[in-house]
Short mmCIF file of C-alpha atoms in Angstrom, two decimals:
data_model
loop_
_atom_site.label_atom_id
_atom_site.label_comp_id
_atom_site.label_asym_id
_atom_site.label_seq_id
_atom_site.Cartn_x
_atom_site.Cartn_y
_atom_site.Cartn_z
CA UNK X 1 81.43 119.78 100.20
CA UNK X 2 81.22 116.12 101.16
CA UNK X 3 81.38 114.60 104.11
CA UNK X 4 82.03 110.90 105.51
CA UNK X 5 80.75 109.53 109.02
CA UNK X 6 82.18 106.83 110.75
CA UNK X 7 80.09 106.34 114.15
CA UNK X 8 82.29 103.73 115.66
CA UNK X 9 85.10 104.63 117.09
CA UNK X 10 86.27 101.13 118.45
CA UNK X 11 85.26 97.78 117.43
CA UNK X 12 85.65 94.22 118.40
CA UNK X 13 85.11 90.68 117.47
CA UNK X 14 86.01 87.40 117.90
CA UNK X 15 88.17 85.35 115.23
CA UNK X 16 86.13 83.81 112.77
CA UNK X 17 83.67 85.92 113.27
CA UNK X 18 81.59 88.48 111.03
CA UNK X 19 81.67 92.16 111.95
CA UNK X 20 80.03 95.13 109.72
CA UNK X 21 81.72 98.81 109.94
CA UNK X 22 79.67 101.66 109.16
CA UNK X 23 79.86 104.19 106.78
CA UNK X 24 77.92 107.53 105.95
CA UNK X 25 78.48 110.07 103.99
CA UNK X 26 76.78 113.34 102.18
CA UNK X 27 77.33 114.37 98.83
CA UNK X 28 75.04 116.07 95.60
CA UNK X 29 77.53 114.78 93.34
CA UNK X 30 75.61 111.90 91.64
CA UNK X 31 78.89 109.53 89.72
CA UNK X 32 81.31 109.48 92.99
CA UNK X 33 83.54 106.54 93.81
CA UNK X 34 84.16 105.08 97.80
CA UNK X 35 86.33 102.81 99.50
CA UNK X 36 87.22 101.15 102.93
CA UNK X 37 91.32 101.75 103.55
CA UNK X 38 92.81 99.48 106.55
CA UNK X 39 96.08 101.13 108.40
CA UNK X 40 97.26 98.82 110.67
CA UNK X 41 100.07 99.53 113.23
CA UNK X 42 102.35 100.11 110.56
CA UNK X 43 100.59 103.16 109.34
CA UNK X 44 100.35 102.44 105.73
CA UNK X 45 97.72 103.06 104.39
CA UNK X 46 96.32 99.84 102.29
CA UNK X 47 93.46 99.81 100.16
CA UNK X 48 90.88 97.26 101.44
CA UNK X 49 87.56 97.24 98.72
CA UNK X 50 86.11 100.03 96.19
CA UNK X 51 82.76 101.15 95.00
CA UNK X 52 82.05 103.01 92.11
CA UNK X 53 78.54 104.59 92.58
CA UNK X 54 77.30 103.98 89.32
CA UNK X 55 77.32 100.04 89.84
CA UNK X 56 74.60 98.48 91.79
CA UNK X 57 76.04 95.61 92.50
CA UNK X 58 77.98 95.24 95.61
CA UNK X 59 81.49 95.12 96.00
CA UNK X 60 83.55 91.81 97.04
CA UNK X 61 86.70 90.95 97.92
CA UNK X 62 87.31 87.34 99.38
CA UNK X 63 86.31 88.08 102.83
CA UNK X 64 85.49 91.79 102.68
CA UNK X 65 82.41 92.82 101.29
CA UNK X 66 79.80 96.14 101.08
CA UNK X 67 76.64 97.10 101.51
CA UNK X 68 76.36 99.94 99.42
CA UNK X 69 72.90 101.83 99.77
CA UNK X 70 73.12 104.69 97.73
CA UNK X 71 69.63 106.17 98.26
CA UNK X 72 70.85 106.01 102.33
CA UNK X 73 74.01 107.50 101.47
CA UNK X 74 75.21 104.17 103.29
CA UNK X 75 78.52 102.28 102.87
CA UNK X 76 79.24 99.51 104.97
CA UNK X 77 81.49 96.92 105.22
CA UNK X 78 81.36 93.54 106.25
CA UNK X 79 84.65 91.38 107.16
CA UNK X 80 83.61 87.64 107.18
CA UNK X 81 85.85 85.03 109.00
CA UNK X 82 87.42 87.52 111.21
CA UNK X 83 91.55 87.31 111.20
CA UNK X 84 93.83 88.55 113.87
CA UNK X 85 95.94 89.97 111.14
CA UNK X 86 92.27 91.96 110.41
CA UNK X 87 93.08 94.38 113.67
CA UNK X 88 93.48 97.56 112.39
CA UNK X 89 92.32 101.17 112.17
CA UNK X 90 89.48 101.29 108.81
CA UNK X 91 88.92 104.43 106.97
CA UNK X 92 85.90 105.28 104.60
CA UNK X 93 87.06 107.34 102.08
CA UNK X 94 84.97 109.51 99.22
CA UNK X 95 86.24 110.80 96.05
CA UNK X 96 84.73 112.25 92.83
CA UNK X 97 86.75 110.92 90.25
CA UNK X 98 89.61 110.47 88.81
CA UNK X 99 92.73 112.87 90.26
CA UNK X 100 90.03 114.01 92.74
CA UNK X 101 91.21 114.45 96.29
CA UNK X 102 89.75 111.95 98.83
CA UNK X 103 88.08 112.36 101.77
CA UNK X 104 87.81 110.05 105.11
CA UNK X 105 85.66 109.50 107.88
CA UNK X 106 87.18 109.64 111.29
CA UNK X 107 88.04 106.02 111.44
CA UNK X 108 87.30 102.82 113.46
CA UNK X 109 89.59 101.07 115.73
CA UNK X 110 88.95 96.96 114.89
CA UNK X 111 90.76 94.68 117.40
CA UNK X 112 90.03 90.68 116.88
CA UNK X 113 90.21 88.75 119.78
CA UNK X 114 90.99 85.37 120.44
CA UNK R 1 102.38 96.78 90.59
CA UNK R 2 101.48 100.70 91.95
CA UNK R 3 104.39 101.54 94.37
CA UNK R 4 105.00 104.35 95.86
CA UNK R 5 107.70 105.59 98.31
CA UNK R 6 108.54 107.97 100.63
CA UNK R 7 111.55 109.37 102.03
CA UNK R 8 113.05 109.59 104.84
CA UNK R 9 110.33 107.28 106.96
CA UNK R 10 111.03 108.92 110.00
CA UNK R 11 113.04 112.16 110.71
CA UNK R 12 114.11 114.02 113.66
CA UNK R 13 114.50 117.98 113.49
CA UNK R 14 115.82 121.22 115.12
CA UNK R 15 112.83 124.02 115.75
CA UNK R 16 114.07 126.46 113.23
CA UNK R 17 115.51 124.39 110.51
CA UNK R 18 113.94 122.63 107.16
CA UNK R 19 113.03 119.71 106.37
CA UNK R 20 112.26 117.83 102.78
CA UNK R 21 109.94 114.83 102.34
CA UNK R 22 110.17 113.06 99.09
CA UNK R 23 107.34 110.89 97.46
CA UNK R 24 108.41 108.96 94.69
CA UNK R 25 105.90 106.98 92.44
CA UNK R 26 108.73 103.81 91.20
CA UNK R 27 106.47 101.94 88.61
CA UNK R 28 103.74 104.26 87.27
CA UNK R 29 103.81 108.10 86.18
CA UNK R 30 102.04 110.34 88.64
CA UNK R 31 100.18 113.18 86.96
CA UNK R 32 99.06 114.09 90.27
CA UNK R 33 100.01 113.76 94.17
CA UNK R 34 98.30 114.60 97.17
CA UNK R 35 99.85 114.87 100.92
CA UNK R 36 98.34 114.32 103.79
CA UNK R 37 98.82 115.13 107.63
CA UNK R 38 97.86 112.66 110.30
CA UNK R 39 97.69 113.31 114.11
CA UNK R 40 97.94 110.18 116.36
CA UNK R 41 94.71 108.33 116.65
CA UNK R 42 93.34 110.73 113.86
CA UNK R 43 92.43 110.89 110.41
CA UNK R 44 94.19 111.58 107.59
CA UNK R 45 93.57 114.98 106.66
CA UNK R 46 94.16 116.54 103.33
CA UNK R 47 97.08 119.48 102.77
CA UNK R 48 97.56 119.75 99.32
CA UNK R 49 96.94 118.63 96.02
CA UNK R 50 100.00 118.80 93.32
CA UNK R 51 99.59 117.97 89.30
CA UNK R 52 102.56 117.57 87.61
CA UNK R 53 104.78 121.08 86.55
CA UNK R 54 101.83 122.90 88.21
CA UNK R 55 101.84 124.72 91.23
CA UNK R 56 100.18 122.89 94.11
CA UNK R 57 96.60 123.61 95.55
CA UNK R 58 96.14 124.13 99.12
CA UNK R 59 93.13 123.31 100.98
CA UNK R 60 92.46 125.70 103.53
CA UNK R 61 94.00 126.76 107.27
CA UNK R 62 97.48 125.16 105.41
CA UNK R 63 100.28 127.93 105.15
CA UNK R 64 101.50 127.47 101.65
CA UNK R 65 104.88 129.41 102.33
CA UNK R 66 105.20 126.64 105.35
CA UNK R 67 104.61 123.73 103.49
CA UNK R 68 106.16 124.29 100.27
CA UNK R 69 104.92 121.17 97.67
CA UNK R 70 107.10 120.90 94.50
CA UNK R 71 105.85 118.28 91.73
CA UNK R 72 108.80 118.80 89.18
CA UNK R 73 108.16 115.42 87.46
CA UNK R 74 105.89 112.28 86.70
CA UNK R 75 107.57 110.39 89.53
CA UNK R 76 108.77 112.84 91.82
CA UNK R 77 106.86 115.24 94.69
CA UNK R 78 108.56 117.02 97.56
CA UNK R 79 106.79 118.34 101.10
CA UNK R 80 109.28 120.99 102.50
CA UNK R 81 108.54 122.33 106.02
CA UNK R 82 109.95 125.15 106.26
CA UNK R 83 111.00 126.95 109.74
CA UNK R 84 109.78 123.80 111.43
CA UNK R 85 108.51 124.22 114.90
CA UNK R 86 107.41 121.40 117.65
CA UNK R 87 103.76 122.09 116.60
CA UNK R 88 104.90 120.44 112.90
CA UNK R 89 105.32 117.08 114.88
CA UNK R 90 103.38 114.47 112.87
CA UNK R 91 102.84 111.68 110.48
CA UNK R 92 102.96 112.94 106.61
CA UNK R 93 101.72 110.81 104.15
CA UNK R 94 101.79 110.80 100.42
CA UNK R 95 99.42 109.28 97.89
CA UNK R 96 99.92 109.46 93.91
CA UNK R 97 97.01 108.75 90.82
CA UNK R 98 97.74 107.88 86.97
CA UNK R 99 96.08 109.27 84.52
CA UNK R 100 92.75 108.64 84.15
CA UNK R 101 92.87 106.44 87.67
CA UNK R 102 90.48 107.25 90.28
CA UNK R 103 92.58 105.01 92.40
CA UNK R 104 95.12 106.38 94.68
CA UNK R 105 98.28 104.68 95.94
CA UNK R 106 99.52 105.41 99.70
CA UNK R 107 103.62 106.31 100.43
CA UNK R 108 104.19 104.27 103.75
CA UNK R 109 104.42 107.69 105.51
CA UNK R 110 106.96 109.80 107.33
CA UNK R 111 107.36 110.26 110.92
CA UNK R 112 108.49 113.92 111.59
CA UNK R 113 109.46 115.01 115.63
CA UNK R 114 110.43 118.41 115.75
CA UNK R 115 112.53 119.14 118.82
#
């Protein structure tokens, strides 16, 4: 079975500001895909970045970006230029493929200050 | 492009009674759905995975005669609680893959207080 960390419950920065999220997780499965979802007060659930595990090259997306390690098991992500509109709760979520069920870490609460 | 909807967003219930959550997938066909429960502050946890005219598959601890998951067509997947009870209080959401898409696509959830 797989599992994901997340090991920071809360986080906070400063607009404009970079702040990395971590991400763990355990799997044997060696072509697995993982992403970083953001939920914000509304509760939906919107996809932020994705990693397929077979590319070495990290992910990028504007301001979000990854630091996929897959020897660590590691998957973190980096928001650059903090945004208030960037406070939200951010999930890292693992899946095996295609119709494959996903599975999420616990979460971390971002708030971006003024 | 990817859309997907749920219905009601938020619904208030008798203990007792049932209740029917529909996820609808409006621009793509959805060979399979999956629906998830989420406690405040939580994460989302995985209930059951539904392909298509085949009968759902539960992940474990979730009553499948509770929480009855019908996936009658490409578009179309329905959560019934059934004999809802205060305990049944939570956030329900639905998320729907093509075929051949690792990729899935969130419903914007449904609020469910059970009174």
């Amino acid at each position: 079975a797989q599992t994901v960390t997340q090991s920071q419950p809360e986080m906070s920065v400063q607009e404009a500001e970079t702040v990395t999220l971590s991400c763990t997780y355990d799997t044997s499965e060696n072509n697995y895909y993982l992403f970083w979802y953001k939920q914000p007060p509304s509760r939906q659930m919107i996809l932020v970045i994705r990693q397929e595990a077979y590319k070495q090259q990290n992910a990028t997306e504007n301001r979000f970006s990854v630091n996929f390690q897959k020897a660590a098991k590691s998957f973190s992500l980096k928001i650059s230029d903090s945004q208030l509109g960037d406070t939200a709760m951010y999930f890292c979520a693992f899946s095996t493929g295609t119709a494959s069920k996903l599975t999420f870490g616990t979460g971390t609460r971002l708030q971006v200050t003024l | 492009g990817a859309v997907v909807s749920q219905h009601p967003s938020r619904v208030i219930c008798k203990s007792g009674t049932s209740v029917k959550i529909e996820c609808r997938s409006l621009d793509f066909q959805a060979t399979t759905m999956f629906w998830y429960r989420q406690f405040p502050k939580k994460s989302l946890m995985l209930m059951a995975t539904s392909n298509e005219g085949s009968k759902a598959t539960y992940e474990q601890g979730v009553e499948k005669d509770k929480f009855l998951i019908n996936h009658a067509s490409l578009t179309l997947s329905t959560l019934t609680v059934t004999s809802a009870h205060p305990e049944d209080s939570s956030f329900y959401i639905c998320s729907a893959s093509g075929t051949g898409n690792y990729e899935q696509y969130f419903g914007p959830g449904t609020r469910l207080t059970v009174t």
